[in-house]
Short mmCIF file of C-alpha atoms and ligand atoms in Angstrom, two decimals:
data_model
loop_
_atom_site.label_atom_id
_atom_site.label_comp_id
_atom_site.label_asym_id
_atom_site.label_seq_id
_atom_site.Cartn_x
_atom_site.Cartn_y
_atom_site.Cartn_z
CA UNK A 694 -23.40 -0.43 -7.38
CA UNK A 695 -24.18 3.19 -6.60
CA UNK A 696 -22.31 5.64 -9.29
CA UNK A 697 -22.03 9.33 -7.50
CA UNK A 698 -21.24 12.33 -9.06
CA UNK A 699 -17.35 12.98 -8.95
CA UNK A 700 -16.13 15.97 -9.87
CA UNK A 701 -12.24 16.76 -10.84
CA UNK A 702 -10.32 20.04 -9.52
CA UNK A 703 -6.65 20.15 -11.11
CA UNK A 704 -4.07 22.25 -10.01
CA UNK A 705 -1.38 23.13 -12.62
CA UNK A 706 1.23 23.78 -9.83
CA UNK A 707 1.42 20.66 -8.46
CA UNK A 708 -0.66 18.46 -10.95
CA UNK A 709 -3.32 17.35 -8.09
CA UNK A 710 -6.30 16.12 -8.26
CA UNK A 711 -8.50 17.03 -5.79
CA UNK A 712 -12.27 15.73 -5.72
CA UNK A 713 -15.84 16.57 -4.69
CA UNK A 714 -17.62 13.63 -4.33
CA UNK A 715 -21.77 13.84 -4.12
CA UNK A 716 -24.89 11.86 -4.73
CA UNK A 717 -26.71 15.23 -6.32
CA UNK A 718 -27.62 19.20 -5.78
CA UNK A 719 -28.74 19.37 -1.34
CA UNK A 720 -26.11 16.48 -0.55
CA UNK A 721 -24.03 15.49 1.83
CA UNK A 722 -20.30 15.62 0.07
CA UNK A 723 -17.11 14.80 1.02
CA UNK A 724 -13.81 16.28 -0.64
CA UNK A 725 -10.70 14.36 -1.43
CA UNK A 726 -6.85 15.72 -1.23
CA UNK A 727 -7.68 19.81 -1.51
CA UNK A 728 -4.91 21.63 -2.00
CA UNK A 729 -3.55 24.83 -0.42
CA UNK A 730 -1.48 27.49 -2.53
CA UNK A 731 2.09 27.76 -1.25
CA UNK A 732 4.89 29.90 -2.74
CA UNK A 733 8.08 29.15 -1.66
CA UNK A 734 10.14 31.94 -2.27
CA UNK A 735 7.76 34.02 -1.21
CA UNK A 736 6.41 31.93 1.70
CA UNK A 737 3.20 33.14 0.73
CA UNK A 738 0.27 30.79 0.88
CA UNK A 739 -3.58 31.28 -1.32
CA UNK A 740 -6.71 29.88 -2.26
CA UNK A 741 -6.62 29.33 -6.15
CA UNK A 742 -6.62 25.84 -5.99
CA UNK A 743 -9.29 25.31 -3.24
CA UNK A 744 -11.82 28.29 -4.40
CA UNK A 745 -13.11 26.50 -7.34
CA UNK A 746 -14.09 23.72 -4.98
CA UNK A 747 -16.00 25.57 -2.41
CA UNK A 748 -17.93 27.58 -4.90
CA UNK A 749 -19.02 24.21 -6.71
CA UNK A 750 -19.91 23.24 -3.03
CA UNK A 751 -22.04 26.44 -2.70
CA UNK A 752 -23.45 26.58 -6.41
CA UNK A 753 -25.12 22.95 -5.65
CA UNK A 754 -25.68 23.65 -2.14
CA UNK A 755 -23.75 20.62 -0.82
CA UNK A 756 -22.99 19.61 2.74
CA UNK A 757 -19.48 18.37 3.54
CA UNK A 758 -19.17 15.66 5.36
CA UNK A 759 -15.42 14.32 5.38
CA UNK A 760 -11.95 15.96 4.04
CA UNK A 761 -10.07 13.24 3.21
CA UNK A 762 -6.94 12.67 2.66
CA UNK A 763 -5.12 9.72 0.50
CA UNK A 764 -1.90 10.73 2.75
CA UNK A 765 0.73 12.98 3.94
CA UNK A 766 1.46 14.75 1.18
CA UNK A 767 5.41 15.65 -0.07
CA UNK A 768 4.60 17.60 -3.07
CA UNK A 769 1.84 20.11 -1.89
CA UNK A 770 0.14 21.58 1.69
CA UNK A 771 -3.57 20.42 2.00
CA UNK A 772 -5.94 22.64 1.93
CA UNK A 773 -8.25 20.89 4.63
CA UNK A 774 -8.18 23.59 7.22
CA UNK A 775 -9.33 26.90 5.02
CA UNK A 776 -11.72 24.39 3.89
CA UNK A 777 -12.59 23.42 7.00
CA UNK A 778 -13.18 26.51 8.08
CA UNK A 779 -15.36 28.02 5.55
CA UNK A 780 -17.62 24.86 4.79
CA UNK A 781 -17.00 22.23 7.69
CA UNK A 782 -16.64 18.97 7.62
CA UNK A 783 -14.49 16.08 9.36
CA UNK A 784 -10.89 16.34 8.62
CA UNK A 785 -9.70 12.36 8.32
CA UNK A 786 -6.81 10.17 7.22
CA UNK A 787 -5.29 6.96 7.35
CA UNK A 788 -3.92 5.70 11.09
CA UNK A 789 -0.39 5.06 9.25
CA UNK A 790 0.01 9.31 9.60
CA UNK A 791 1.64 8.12 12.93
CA UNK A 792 4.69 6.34 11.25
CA UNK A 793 4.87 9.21 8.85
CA UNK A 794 5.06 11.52 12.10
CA UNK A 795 7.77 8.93 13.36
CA UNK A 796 10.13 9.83 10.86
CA UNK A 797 9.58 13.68 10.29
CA UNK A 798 8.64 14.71 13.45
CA UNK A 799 11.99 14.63 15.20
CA UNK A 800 13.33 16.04 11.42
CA UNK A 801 11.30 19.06 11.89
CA UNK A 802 11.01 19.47 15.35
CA UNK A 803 7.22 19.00 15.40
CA UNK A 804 4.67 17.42 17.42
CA UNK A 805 2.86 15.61 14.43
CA UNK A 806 -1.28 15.75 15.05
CA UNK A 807 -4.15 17.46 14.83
CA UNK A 808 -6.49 15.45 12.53
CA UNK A 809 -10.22 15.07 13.42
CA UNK A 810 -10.45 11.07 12.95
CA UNK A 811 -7.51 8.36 11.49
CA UNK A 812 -9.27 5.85 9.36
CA UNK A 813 -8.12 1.85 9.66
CA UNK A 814 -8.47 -0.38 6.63
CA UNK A 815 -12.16 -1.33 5.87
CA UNK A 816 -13.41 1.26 7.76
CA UNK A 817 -16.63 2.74 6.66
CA UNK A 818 -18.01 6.14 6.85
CA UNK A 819 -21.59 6.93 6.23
CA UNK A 820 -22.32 10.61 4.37
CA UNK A 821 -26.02 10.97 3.37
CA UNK A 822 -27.20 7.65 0.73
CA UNK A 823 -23.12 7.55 0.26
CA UNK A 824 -20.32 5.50 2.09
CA UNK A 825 -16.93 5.96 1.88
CA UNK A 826 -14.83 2.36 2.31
CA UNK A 827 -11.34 2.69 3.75
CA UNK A 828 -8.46 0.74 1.91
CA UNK A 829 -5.31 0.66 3.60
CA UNK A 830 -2.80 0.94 0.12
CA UNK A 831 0.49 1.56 1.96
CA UNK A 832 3.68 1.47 -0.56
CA UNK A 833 4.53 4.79 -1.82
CA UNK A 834 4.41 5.62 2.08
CA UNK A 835 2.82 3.94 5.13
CA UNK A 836 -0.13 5.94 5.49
CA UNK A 837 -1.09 5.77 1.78
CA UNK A 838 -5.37 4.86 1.97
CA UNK A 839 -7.14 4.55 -1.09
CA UNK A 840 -11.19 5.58 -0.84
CA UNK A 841 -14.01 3.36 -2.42
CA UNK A 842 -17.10 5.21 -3.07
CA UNK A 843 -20.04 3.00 -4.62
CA UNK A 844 -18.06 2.43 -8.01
CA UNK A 845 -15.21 4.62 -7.94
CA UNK A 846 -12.02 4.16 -6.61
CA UNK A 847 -9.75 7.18 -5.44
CA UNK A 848 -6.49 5.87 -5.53
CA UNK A 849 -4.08 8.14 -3.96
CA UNK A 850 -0.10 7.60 -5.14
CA UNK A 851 -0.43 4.05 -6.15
CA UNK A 852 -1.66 3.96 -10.06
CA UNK A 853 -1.74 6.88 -12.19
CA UNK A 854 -3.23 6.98 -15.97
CA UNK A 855 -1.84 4.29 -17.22
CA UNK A 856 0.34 5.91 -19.78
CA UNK A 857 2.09 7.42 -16.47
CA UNK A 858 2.73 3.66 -14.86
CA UNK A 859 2.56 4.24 -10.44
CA UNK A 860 3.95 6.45 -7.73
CA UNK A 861 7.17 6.71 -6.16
CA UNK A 862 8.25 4.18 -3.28
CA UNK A 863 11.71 6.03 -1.68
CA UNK A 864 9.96 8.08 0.85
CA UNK A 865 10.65 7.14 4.34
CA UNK A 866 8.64 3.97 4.88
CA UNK A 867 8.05 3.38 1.46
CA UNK A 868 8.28 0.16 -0.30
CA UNK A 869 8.19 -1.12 -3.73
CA UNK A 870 6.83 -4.46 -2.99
CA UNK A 871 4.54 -3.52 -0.64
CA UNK A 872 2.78 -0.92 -3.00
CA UNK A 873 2.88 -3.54 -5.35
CA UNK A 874 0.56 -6.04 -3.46
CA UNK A 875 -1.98 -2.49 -2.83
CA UNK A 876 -2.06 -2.37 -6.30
CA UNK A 877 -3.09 -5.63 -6.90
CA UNK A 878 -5.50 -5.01 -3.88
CA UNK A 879 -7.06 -2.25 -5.82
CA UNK A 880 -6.80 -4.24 -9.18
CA UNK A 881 -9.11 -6.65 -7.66
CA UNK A 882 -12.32 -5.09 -8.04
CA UNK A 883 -14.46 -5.15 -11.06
CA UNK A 884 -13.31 -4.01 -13.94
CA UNK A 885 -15.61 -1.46 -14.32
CA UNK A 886 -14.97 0.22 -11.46
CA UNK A 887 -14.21 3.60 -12.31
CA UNK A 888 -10.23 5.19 -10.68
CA UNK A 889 -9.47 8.45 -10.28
CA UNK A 890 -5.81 9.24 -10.03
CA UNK A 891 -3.84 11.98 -7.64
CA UNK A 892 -1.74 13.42 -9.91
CA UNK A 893 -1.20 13.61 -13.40
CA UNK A 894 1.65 14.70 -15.22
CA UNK A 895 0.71 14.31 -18.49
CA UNK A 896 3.39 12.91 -20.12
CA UNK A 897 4.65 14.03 -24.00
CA UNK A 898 2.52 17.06 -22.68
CA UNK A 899 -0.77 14.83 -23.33
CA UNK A 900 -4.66 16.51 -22.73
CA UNK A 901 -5.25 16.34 -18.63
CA UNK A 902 -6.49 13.05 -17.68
CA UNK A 903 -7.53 11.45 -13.92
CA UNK A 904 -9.84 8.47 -14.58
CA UNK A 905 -9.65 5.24 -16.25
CA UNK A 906 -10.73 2.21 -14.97
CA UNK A 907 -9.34 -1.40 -13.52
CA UNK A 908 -9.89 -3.65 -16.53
CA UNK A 909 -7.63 -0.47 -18.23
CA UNK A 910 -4.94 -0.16 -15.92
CA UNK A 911 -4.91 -3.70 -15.80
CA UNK A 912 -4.86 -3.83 -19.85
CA UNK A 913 -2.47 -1.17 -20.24
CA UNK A 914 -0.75 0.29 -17.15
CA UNK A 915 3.02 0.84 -18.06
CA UNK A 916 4.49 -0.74 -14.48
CA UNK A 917 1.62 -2.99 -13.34
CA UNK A 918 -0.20 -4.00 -16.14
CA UNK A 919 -1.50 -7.85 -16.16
CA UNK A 920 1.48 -9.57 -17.69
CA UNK A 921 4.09 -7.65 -15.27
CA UNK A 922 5.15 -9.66 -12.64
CA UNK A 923 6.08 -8.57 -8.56
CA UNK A 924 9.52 -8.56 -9.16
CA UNK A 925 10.04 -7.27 -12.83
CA UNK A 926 7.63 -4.27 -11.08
CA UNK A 927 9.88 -4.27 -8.21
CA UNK A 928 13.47 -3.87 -9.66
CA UNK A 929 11.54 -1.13 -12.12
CA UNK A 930 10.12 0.94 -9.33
CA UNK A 931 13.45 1.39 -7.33
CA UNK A 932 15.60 1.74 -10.07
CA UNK A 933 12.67 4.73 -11.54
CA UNK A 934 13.25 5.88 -7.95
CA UNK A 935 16.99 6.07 -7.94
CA UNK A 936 16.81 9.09 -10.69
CA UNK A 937 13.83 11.11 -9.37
CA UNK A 938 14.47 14.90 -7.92
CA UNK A 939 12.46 15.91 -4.17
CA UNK A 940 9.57 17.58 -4.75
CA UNK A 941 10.17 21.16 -4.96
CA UNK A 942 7.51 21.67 -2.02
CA UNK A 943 8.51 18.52 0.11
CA UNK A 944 9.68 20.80 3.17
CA UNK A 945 6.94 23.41 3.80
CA UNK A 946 4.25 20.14 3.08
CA UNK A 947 5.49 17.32 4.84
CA UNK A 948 5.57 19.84 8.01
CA UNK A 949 2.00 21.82 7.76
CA UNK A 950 0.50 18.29 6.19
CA UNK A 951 1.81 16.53 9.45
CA UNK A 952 0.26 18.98 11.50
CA UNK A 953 -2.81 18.46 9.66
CA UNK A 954 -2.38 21.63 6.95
CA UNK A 955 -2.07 23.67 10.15
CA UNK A 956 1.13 25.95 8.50
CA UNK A 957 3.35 26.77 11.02
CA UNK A 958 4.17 30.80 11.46
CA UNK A 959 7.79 29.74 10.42
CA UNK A 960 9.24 26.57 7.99
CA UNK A 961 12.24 25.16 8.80
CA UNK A 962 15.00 23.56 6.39
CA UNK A 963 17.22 20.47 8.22
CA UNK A 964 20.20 20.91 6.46
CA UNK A 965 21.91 17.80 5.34
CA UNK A 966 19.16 15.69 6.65
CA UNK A 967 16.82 15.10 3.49
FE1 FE2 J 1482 2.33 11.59 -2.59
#
């Protein structure tokens, strides 16, 4: 199986992951989950997070293919359309964005849309001697895609390290039991297959960390680990759920990520509705 060159950006604010994903110096690229500075009490948005990226796009003159993203976002705005902008590329995600838009459309008061291409599950899409498979991992919310890349798996909010166990399933649409049986989906593959994570929040303030493997997360992943059943993983998740704060971002992301990082000239704030 191929092995291409992955390369991790973290932002501190939000502990993403967002990754450049090549086959070498003069190739085609693609760029998973950038991230877009926003301040919110300032409303003022910036491009720490995604410069790093597009200068290790220039540095090894790389052509980018695909922006991907694993889904809508809660916790920070994508960065897809500076990116877009400055480098190119093909601005994608998974065909569930609709039932996402379903919900927080009429919340907002937007028109959800906007993206170059949704993706369906096993999808595949060519970028120079690289291809990008589509795997629909639906769970933490209904869009939720995971992206296979020769040996590496980029897994969205499904599994994180697995000292940090899996993502959160009480979004709108989001299930406990259904993210269970993507994780298991994405457990299938070799054990060797290399997974890089979306987030990591290193817990007992731990060194950053974003890949591990299958046969690991299936050795040792707090929630999902081989000896944890669908239902012990199940009654863990929601109850996890029951005690977890909003993102501090969820408001200003959920309505520019919807509108595919496009940030709207004002945010609004339902009241009493989240
Ligand atoms: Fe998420």
């Amino acid at each position: 199986m191929t092995r291409p060159i992955v390369e991790g950006f973290f932002d501190r604010t939000t502990s993403t992951l967002t990754y450049l994903v090549h086959a070498g110096a003069g190739t085609e690229c693609v760029v998973i989950d950038p991230v877009l500075d926003f301040d919110l009490r300032s409303g003022r948005t910036g491009d720490s997070a995604l410069r790093p990226v597009i200068e290790a796009i220039a540095r090894q003159n790389l052509r980018l293919s695909f922006i991907l993203e694993t889904h809508v976002h809660a916790d920070h705005v994508t960065g897809a359309q500076p990116l877009k902008t400055r480098v190119g590329g093909v601005h994608a995600i998974g065909r569930g964005v609709a039932a996402v838009g379903h919900h927080f459309g009429p919340l907002f008061d937007i028109e959800p849309g906007g993206f170059d291409r949704l993706l369906e599950d096993g999808e595949c899409l060519s970028f120079g001697e690289l291809s990008v498979e589509v795997i629909a991992t639906p769970g933490h919310t209904p869009d939720s895609v995971s992206y296979r890349i020769g040996d590496a798996l980029f897994v969205g909010d499904t599994i994180f390290m697995p000292d940090s166990g899996t993502a959160r399933c009480d979004f709108p649409g989001g299930d406990a039991r259904l993210l269970w049986r993507s994780i298991r989906r994405l457990l299938a593959h070799p054990p060797e297959t290399r997974i890089f994570v979306c987030h990591d929040y290193q817990p007992g303030g731990r060194p950053l960390a974003f890949e591990t493997s299958v046969g690991e997360e299936r050795r040792a992943n707090i929630h999902v680990r081989d000896e944890i059943g669908e239902d012990e993983f199940v009654s863990l998740r929601e109850s996890r759920d029951k005690a977890l704060p909003l993102p501090s971002l969820i408001i200003p992301s959920v309505q520019a990520n919807l509108l595919a990082g496009r940030v709207p000239a004002f945010i609004k704030v339902p009241v009493d509705r989240l």
